[in-house]
PDB file of C-alpha atoms in Angstrom:
ATOM      1  CA  GLN A 143      12.767   8.429  -3.572  1.00  0.00           C
ATOM      2  CA  SER A 144      11.372   5.022  -2.693  1.00  0.00           C
ATOM      3  CA  VAL A 145      13.046   2.670  -0.221  1.00  0.00           C
ATOM      4  CA  LEU A 146      12.583  -0.256  -2.620  1.00  0.00           C
ATOM      5  CA  THR A 147      13.867  -0.002  -6.200  1.00  0.00           C
ATOM      6  CA  GLN A 148      11.866  -1.139  -9.198  1.00  0.00           C
ATOM      7  CA  PRO A 149      12.387  -0.526 -12.918  1.00  0.00           C
ATOM      8  CA  PRO A 150      10.094   2.298 -14.084  1.00  0.00           C
ATOM      9  CA  SER A 151       8.743   0.261 -16.960  1.00  0.00           C
ATOM     10  CA  VAL A 152       8.774  -3.146 -18.597  1.00  0.00           C
ATOM     11  CA  SER A 153       7.143  -4.382 -21.774  1.00  0.00           C
ATOM     12  CA  ALA A 154       6.537  -7.589 -23.652  1.00  0.00           C
ATOM     13  CA  ALA A 155       4.242  -9.012 -26.297  1.00  0.00           C
ATOM     14  CA  PRO A 156       0.996 -10.853 -25.560  1.00  0.00           C
ATOM     15  CA  GLY A 157       1.617 -14.432 -24.565  1.00  0.00           C
ATOM     16  CA  GLN A 158       5.182 -13.719 -23.482  1.00  0.00           C
ATOM     17  CA  LYS A 159       6.691 -13.590 -20.011  1.00  0.00           C
ATOM     18  CA  VAL A 160       7.843 -10.528 -18.117  1.00  0.00           C
ATOM     19  CA  THR A 161       9.806 -10.194 -14.888  1.00  0.00           C
ATOM     20  CA  ILE A 162       9.574  -7.215 -12.546  1.00  0.00           C
ATOM     21  CA  SER A 163      12.373  -6.829 -10.024  1.00  0.00           C
ATOM     22  CA  CYS A 164      12.323  -5.218  -6.599  1.00  0.00           C
ATOM     23  CA  SER A 165      15.541  -4.450  -4.747  1.00  0.00           C
ATOM     24  CA  GLY A 166      15.883  -3.526  -1.111  1.00  0.00           C
ATOM     25  CA  SER A 167      18.189  -4.009   1.839  1.00  0.00           C
ATOM     26  CA  ARG A 168      18.724  -6.206   4.856  1.00  0.00           C
ATOM     27  CA  SER A 169      16.380  -4.091   6.978  1.00  0.00           C
ATOM     28  CA  ASN A 170      13.425  -4.682   4.675  1.00  0.00           C
ATOM     29  CA  ILE A 171      13.389  -7.398   2.005  1.00  0.00           C
ATOM     30  CA  GLY A 172      16.323  -9.156   3.635  1.00  0.00           C
ATOM     31  CA  THR A 173      14.313  -9.906   6.777  1.00  0.00           C
ATOM     32  CA  ASN A 174      10.653  -9.812   5.731  1.00  0.00           C
ATOM     33  CA  TYR A 175       8.246 -11.276   3.236  1.00  0.00           C
ATOM     34  CA  VAL A 176       7.467  -9.298   0.081  1.00  0.00           C
ATOM     35  CA  SER A 177       4.047  -8.470  -1.304  1.00  0.00           C
ATOM     36  CA  TRP A 178       3.011  -7.236  -4.735  1.00  0.00           C
ATOM     37  CA  TYR A 179       0.158  -4.980  -5.806  1.00  0.00           C
ATOM     38  CA  GLN A 180      -1.509  -4.311  -9.148  1.00  0.00           C
ATOM     39  CA  GLN A 181      -3.023  -0.891  -9.848  1.00  0.00           C
ATOM     40  CA  PHE A 182      -5.063   0.185 -12.839  1.00  0.00           C
ATOM     41  CA  PRO A 183      -5.380   3.924 -13.585  1.00  0.00           C
ATOM     42  CA  GLY A 184      -7.819   5.695 -11.321  1.00  0.00           C
ATOM     43  CA  THR A 185      -8.359   2.722  -9.031  1.00  0.00           C
ATOM     44  CA  ALA A 186      -7.022   1.480  -5.715  1.00  0.00           C
ATOM     45  CA  PRO A 187      -4.176  -1.025  -5.695  1.00  0.00           C
ATOM     46  CA  LYS A 188      -5.079  -4.675  -5.358  1.00  0.00           C
ATOM     47  CA  LEU A 189      -3.108  -7.342  -3.508  1.00  0.00           C
ATOM     48  CA  LEU A 190      -1.521  -9.639  -6.071  1.00  0.00           C
ATOM     49  CA  MET A 191       0.962 -11.636  -4.016  1.00  0.00           C
ATOM     50  CA  TYR A 192       1.820 -11.908  -0.339  1.00  0.00           C
ATOM     51  CA  GLU A 193       4.496 -13.668   1.702  1.00  0.00           C
ATOM     52  CA  ASN A 194       6.754 -13.741  -1.382  1.00  0.00           C
ATOM     53  CA  ASN A 195       4.831 -16.273  -3.427  1.00  0.00           C
ATOM     54  CA  MET A 196       1.301 -16.699  -2.070  1.00  0.00           C
ATOM     55  CA  ARG A 197      -1.602 -15.720  -4.296  1.00  0.00           C
ATOM     56  CA  PRO A 198      -4.879 -14.436  -2.852  1.00  0.00           C
ATOM     57  CA  LEU A 199      -8.014 -16.183  -4.025  1.00  0.00           C
ATOM     58  CA  GLY A 200      -8.836 -15.212  -7.594  1.00  0.00           C
ATOM     59  CA  ILE A 201      -5.304 -14.350  -8.705  1.00  0.00           C
ATOM     60  CA  PRO A 202      -4.359 -16.631 -11.616  1.00  0.00           C
ATOM     61  CA  GLY A 203      -1.328 -18.885 -11.550  1.00  0.00           C
ATOM     62  CA  ARG A 204       0.235 -16.825 -14.356  1.00  0.00           C
ATOM     63  CA  PHE A 205       1.474 -14.558 -11.580  1.00  0.00           C
ATOM     64  CA  THR A 206       4.320 -15.945  -9.488  1.00  0.00           C
ATOM     65  CA  GLY A 207       6.614 -14.347  -6.949  1.00  0.00           C
ATOM     66  CA  SER A 208       9.981 -15.163  -5.473  1.00  0.00           C
ATOM     67  CA  LYS A 209      12.587 -13.703  -3.154  1.00  0.00           C
ATOM     68  CA  SER A 210      16.317 -14.149  -2.793  1.00  0.00           C
ATOM     69  CA  GLY A 211      18.381 -12.221  -0.298  1.00  0.00           C
ATOM     70  CA  THR A 212      17.484  -8.550  -0.555  1.00  0.00           C
ATOM     71  CA  SER A 213      15.660  -8.786  -3.887  1.00  0.00           C
ATOM     72  CA  ALA A 214      12.331 -10.081  -5.079  1.00  0.00           C
ATOM     73  CA  THR A 215      10.761 -10.696  -8.449  1.00  0.00           C
ATOM     74  CA  LEU A 216       7.277 -10.926  -9.882  1.00  0.00           C
ATOM     75  CA  ASP A 217       6.893 -13.055 -12.987  1.00  0.00           C
ATOM     76  CA  ILE A 218       3.893 -12.805 -15.263  1.00  0.00           C
ATOM     77  CA  THR A 219       3.533 -15.455 -17.950  1.00  0.00           C
ATOM     78  CA  GLY A 220       1.064 -15.690 -20.798  1.00  0.00           C
ATOM     79  CA  LEU A 221       0.766 -11.902 -20.882  1.00  0.00           C
ATOM     80  CA  GLN A 222      -2.619 -10.455 -21.719  1.00  0.00           C
ATOM     81  CA  THR A 223      -3.528  -6.899 -22.660  1.00  0.00           C
ATOM     82  CA  GLY A 224      -5.592  -6.777 -19.490  1.00  0.00           C
ATOM     83  CA  ASP A 225      -2.383  -7.107 -17.466  1.00  0.00           C
ATOM     84  CA  GLU A 226      -1.340  -3.581 -18.443  1.00  0.00           C
ATOM     85  CA  ALA A 227      -1.111  -1.800 -15.108  1.00  0.00           C
ATOM     86  CA  ASP A 228       1.303  -0.440 -12.536  1.00  0.00           C
ATOM     87  CA  TYR A 229       2.893  -2.994 -10.223  1.00  0.00           C
ATOM     88  CA  TYR A 230       4.300  -2.213  -6.777  1.00  0.00           C
ATOM     89  CA  CYS A 231       6.327  -4.308  -4.385  1.00  0.00           C
ATOM     90  CA  GLY A 232       6.051  -3.775  -0.657  1.00  0.00           C
ATOM     91  CA  THR A 233       7.435  -5.063   2.603  1.00  0.00           C
ATOM     92  CA  TRP A 234       8.097  -4.101   6.224  1.00  0.00           C
ATOM     93  CA  ASP A 235      11.175  -2.093   7.125  1.00  0.00           C
ATOM     94  CA  LEU A 236      12.628  -2.981  10.515  1.00  0.00           C
ATOM     95  CA  SER A 237      14.508   0.310  10.859  1.00  0.00           C
ATOM     96  CA  LEU A 238      11.697   2.626   9.770  1.00  0.00           C
ATOM     97  CA  ARG A 239       9.001   0.466  11.409  1.00  0.00           C
ATOM     98  CA  VAL A 240       6.573   1.087   8.574  1.00  0.00           C
ATOM     99  CA  VAL A 241       5.532  -0.605   5.338  1.00  0.00           C
ATOM    100  CA  VAL A 242       7.671   0.509   2.407  1.00  0.00           C
ATOM    101  CA  PHE A 243       6.867   0.345  -1.276  1.00  0.00           C
ATOM    102  CA  GLY A 244       8.814   0.341  -4.494  1.00  0.00           C
ATOM    103  CA  GLY A 245       8.409   3.225  -6.910  1.00  0.00           C
ATOM    104  CA  GLY A 246       6.207   1.139  -9.173  1.00  0.00           C
ATOM    105  CA  THR A 247       6.682  -0.468 -12.581  1.00  0.00           C
ATOM    106  CA  LYS A 248       4.446   0.284 -15.536  1.00  0.00           C
ATOM    107  CA  LEU A 249       3.772  -2.854 -17.563  1.00  0.00           C
ATOM    108  CA  THR A 250       3.017  -2.387 -21.247  1.00  0.00           C
ATOM    109  CA  VAL A 251       1.763  -5.320 -23.277  1.00  0.00           C
ATOM    110  CA  LEU A 252       2.798  -4.495 -26.813  1.00  0.00           C
TER     111      LEU A 252
ATOM    112  CA  GLN B 297     -15.019  -9.303   3.962  1.00  0.00           C
ATOM    113  CA  VAL B 298     -13.989  -5.836   5.110  1.00  0.00           C
ATOM    114  CA  GLN B 299     -14.808  -2.706   3.146  1.00  0.00           C
ATOM    115  CA  LEU B 300     -13.082   0.622   3.737  1.00  0.00           C
ATOM    116  CA  ARG B 301     -14.286   4.024   2.641  1.00  0.00           C
ATOM    117  CA  GLU B 302     -12.553   7.385   3.052  1.00  0.00           C
ATOM    118  CA  SER B 303     -14.308  10.678   3.602  1.00  0.00           C
ATOM    119  CA  GLY B 304     -13.170  14.244   4.098  1.00  0.00           C
ATOM    120  CA  PRO B 305     -12.617  17.578   2.363  1.00  0.00           C
ATOM    121  CA  ALA B 306     -11.333  17.482  -1.183  1.00  0.00           C
ATOM    122  CA  LEU B 307      -9.703  20.899  -0.869  1.00  0.00           C
ATOM    123  CA  VAL B 308      -7.434  22.133   1.917  1.00  0.00           C
ATOM    124  CA  LYS B 309      -5.757  25.514   2.157  1.00  0.00           C
ATOM    125  CA  PRO B 310      -1.970  25.683   2.578  1.00  0.00           C
ATOM    126  CA  SER B 311      -0.828  25.713   6.226  1.00  0.00           C
ATOM    127  CA  GLU B 312      -4.169  24.235   7.369  1.00  0.00           C
ATOM    128  CA  THR B 313      -4.824  20.710   8.624  1.00  0.00           C
ATOM    129  CA  LEU B 314      -5.828  17.872   6.317  1.00  0.00           C
ATOM    130  CA  SER B 315      -8.296  15.523   8.000  1.00  0.00           C
ATOM    131  CA  LEU B 316      -9.720  12.266   6.690  1.00  0.00           C
ATOM    132  CA  THR B 317     -11.843   9.513   8.183  1.00  0.00           C
ATOM    133  CA  CYS B 318     -12.099   5.893   7.138  1.00  0.00           C
ATOM    134  CA  ASP B 319     -15.295   3.930   7.769  1.00  0.00           C
ATOM    135  CA  ILE B 320     -14.909   0.193   8.281  1.00  0.00           C
ATOM    136  CA  SER B 321     -17.784  -2.039   7.229  1.00  0.00           C
ATOM    137  CA  GLY B 322     -18.340  -5.732   6.777  1.00  0.00           C
ATOM    138  CA  ASP B 323     -19.728  -8.653   8.681  1.00  0.00           C
ATOM    139  CA  SER B 324     -16.561  -9.318  10.623  1.00  0.00           C
ATOM    140  CA  LEU B 325     -13.359  -7.507  11.351  1.00  0.00           C
ATOM    141  CA  PRO B 326      -9.987  -9.040  10.484  1.00  0.00           C
ATOM    142  CA  SER B 327      -8.702 -11.495  13.008  1.00  0.00           C
ATOM    143  CA  GLY B 328      -5.206 -11.522  14.422  1.00  0.00           C
ATOM    144  CA  ASN B 329      -2.740  -8.702  14.359  1.00  0.00           C
ATOM    145  CA  TYR B 330      -3.876  -5.903  12.096  1.00  0.00           C
ATOM    146  CA  PHE B 331      -2.753  -2.332  11.396  1.00  0.00           C
ATOM    147  CA  TRP B 332      -5.272   0.324  10.336  1.00  0.00           C
ATOM    148  CA  SER B 333      -3.248   2.410   7.933  1.00  0.00           C
ATOM    149  CA  TRP B 334      -3.058   5.321   5.517  1.00  0.00           C
ATOM    150  CA  VAL B 335      -1.275   5.341   2.158  1.00  0.00           C
ATOM    151  CA  ARG B 336      -1.098   8.240  -0.244  1.00  0.00           C
ATOM    152  CA  GLN B 337      -0.294   8.621  -3.924  1.00  0.00           C
ATOM    153  CA  PRO B 338       0.669  12.034  -5.360  1.00  0.00           C
ATOM    154  CA  PRO B 339      -0.490  12.669  -8.923  1.00  0.00           C
ATOM    155  CA  GLY B 340       1.472  10.519 -11.358  1.00  0.00           C
ATOM    156  CA  LYS B 341       3.645   9.066  -8.604  1.00  0.00           C
ATOM    157  CA  GLY B 342       3.954   5.925  -6.539  1.00  0.00           C
ATOM    158  CA  LEU B 343       2.542   4.758  -3.230  1.00  0.00           C
ATOM    159  CA  GLU B 344       3.726   6.273   0.043  1.00  0.00           C
ATOM    160  CA  PHE B 345       2.908   4.627   3.371  1.00  0.00           C
ATOM    161  CA  ILE B 346       1.959   7.333   5.886  1.00  0.00           C
ATOM    162  CA  GLY B 347       1.563   5.218   9.006  1.00  0.00           C
ATOM    163  CA  TYR B 348      -0.660   2.949  11.029  1.00  0.00           C
ATOM    164  CA  ILE B 349      -2.562   2.603  14.275  1.00  0.00           C
ATOM    165  CA  HIS B 350      -3.083  -0.736  16.015  1.00  0.00           C
ATOM    166  CA  SER B 351      -6.135  -1.615  18.091  1.00  0.00           C
ATOM    167  CA  SER B 352      -3.892  -1.257  21.171  1.00  0.00           C
ATOM    168  CA  GLY B 353      -3.385   2.404  20.301  1.00  0.00           C
ATOM    169  CA  THR B 354       0.192   1.912  19.167  1.00  0.00           C
ATOM    170  CA  THR B 355       1.103   4.078  16.188  1.00  0.00           C
ATOM    171  CA  SER B 356       4.014   4.346  13.811  1.00  0.00           C
ATOM    172  CA  TYR B 357       4.475   7.025  11.184  1.00  0.00           C
ATOM    173  CA  GLU B 358       6.720   7.506   8.168  1.00  0.00           C
ATOM    174  CA  PRO B 359       9.707   9.452   9.516  1.00  0.00           C
ATOM    175  CA  SER B 360       9.457  12.378   7.100  1.00  0.00           C
ATOM    176  CA  LEU B 361       5.820  12.975   8.109  1.00  0.00           C
ATOM    177  CA  ARG B 362       6.078  12.086  11.792  1.00  0.00           C
ATOM    178  CA  SER B 363       6.075  15.675  13.076  1.00  0.00           C
ATOM    179  CA  ARG B 364       2.813  16.489  11.287  1.00  0.00           C
ATOM    180  CA  VAL B 365       0.777  13.267  11.456  1.00  0.00           C
ATOM    181  CA  THR B 366      -1.695  11.972  14.007  1.00  0.00           C
ATOM    182  CA  MET B 367      -3.842   8.875  13.662  1.00  0.00           C
ATOM    183  CA  SER B 368      -6.708   7.816  15.881  1.00  0.00           C
ATOM    184  CA  LEU B 369      -9.015   4.830  16.092  1.00  0.00           C
ATOM    185  CA  GLN B 370     -12.601   4.600  17.289  1.00  0.00           C
ATOM    186  CA  MET B 371     -13.550   0.955  16.935  1.00  0.00           C
ATOM    187  CA  SER B 372     -16.939   1.533  18.594  1.00  0.00           C
ATOM    188  CA  LYS B 373     -17.776   3.672  15.583  1.00  0.00           C
ATOM    189  CA  ARG B 374     -15.758   1.433  13.250  1.00  0.00           C
ATOM    190  CA  GLN B 375     -13.694   4.406  12.175  1.00  0.00           C
ATOM    191  CA  PHE B 376     -10.084   5.515  12.089  1.00  0.00           C
ATOM    192  CA  SER B 377      -8.764   8.929  11.199  1.00  0.00           C
ATOM    193  CA  LEU B 378      -5.794  10.806   9.806  1.00  0.00           C
ATOM    194  CA  THR B 379      -4.776  14.383  10.490  1.00  0.00           C
ATOM    195  CA  LEU B 380      -1.853  16.002   8.701  1.00  0.00           C
ATOM    196  CA  GLY B 381      -0.934  19.457   9.929  1.00  0.00           C
ATOM    197  CA  SER B 382       0.678  22.404   8.122  1.00  0.00           C
ATOM    198  CA  ALA B 383      -0.388  21.115   4.721  1.00  0.00           C
ATOM    199  CA  THR B 384       1.511  22.187   1.611  1.00  0.00           C
ATOM    200  CA  ALA B 385       1.081  21.564  -2.102  1.00  0.00           C
ATOM    201  CA  ALA B 386       3.362  18.549  -1.716  1.00  0.00           C
ATOM    202  CA  ASP B 387       0.592  16.869   0.300  1.00  0.00           C
ATOM    203  CA  THR B 388      -1.741  16.912  -2.702  1.00  0.00           C
ATOM    204  CA  ALA B 389      -2.507  13.259  -3.365  1.00  0.00           C
ATOM    205  CA  VAL B 390      -5.059  10.487  -3.396  1.00  0.00           C
ATOM    206  CA  TYR B 391      -5.271   9.197   0.164  1.00  0.00           C
ATOM    207  CA  PHE B 392      -6.154   5.534   0.690  1.00  0.00           C
ATOM    208  CA  CYS B 393      -7.143   4.025   3.975  1.00  0.00           C
ATOM    209  CA  ALA B 394      -5.869   0.495   4.166  1.00  0.00           C
ATOM    210  CA  GLY B 395      -5.655  -2.556   6.337  1.00  0.00           C
ATOM    211  CA  VAL B 396      -2.296  -4.213   6.904  1.00  0.00           C
ATOM    212  CA  LYS B 397      -2.261  -7.878   7.839  1.00  0.00           C
ATOM    213  CA  VAL B 398       0.563  -8.612  10.238  1.00  0.00           C
ATOM    214  CA  GLY B 399       2.265 -11.989  10.371  1.00  0.00           C
ATOM    215  CA  THR B 400       5.490 -13.260  11.846  1.00  0.00           C
ATOM    216  CA  SER B 401       7.530 -11.819   9.006  1.00  0.00           C
ATOM    217  CA  GLY B 402       4.863 -10.694   6.650  1.00  0.00           C
ATOM    218  CA  TYR B 403       3.117  -7.382   6.493  1.00  0.00           C
ATOM    219  CA  TYR B 404       0.838  -6.766   3.529  1.00  0.00           C
ATOM    220  CA  VAL B 405      -2.094  -4.573   2.631  1.00  0.00           C
ATOM    221  CA  ASP B 406      -5.058  -6.863   2.134  1.00  0.00           C
ATOM    222  CA  HIS B 407      -7.791  -4.241   2.151  1.00  0.00           C
ATOM    223  CA  TRP B 408      -7.868  -0.861   0.410  1.00  0.00           C
ATOM    224  CA  GLY B 409     -10.366   1.975   0.384  1.00  0.00           C
ATOM    225  CA  GLN B 410     -11.344   3.469  -2.947  1.00  0.00           C
ATOM    226  CA  GLY B 411      -9.217   6.560  -2.323  1.00  0.00           C
ATOM    227  CA  SER B 412      -9.982  10.199  -1.542  1.00  0.00           C
ATOM    228  CA  ARG B 413      -8.451  12.893  -3.708  1.00  0.00           C
ATOM    229  CA  VAL B 414      -7.170  15.843  -1.663  1.00  0.00           C
ATOM    230  CA  THR B 415      -5.792  19.019  -3.183  1.00  0.00           C
ATOM    231  CA  VAL B 416      -3.876  21.561  -1.118  1.00  0.00           C
ATOM    232  CA  SER B 417      -4.355  24.944  -2.756  1.00  0.00           C
TER     233      SER B 417
END
């Protein structure tokens, strides 16, 4: 069971917007920045967002992140079939003193 | 840019020790505070952070694995390693070596190895 809670799956049509949520507690999301990762089958995860809403070079502006209290969200607008992947949130947990991840959300672009 | 690559046995017998090494390459190493880390992903499941080692030698491990995990770092060889003792089928996973960038309140994995599939059987 993951420390951070994500919905197992989300779906939307091409061109639409989807939101992936990530819920934690005061010891993790409540006191630390959140990052997001994108993983295609059979490949390593890739950093998609860091410090809640910062995009690494090369990540398009269609991906935006936010955080409020002990929850965070990843929004993807203008969905493309190439966005179909698993998405994970992550952060630091002050009590466990390690990085913790959500269970992952499978995005399907219908 | 840093590249990471895992190496080690693909098959481990139950009760034996799982050992992996991560080679660090690239023109320059990350600056600032940085954790050399291991993350694993069981088949069909999500990511699990195993632990990290800092250049100072400080380590921190996921509590449920703490009694079986050891990490070491040999920067002169640009390598860091993972050993996981008393392996069971539940340790079957793809193991990623990873680099965690550490900020004031931000910790994120900015570099990932390609992954090494390990089966305990």
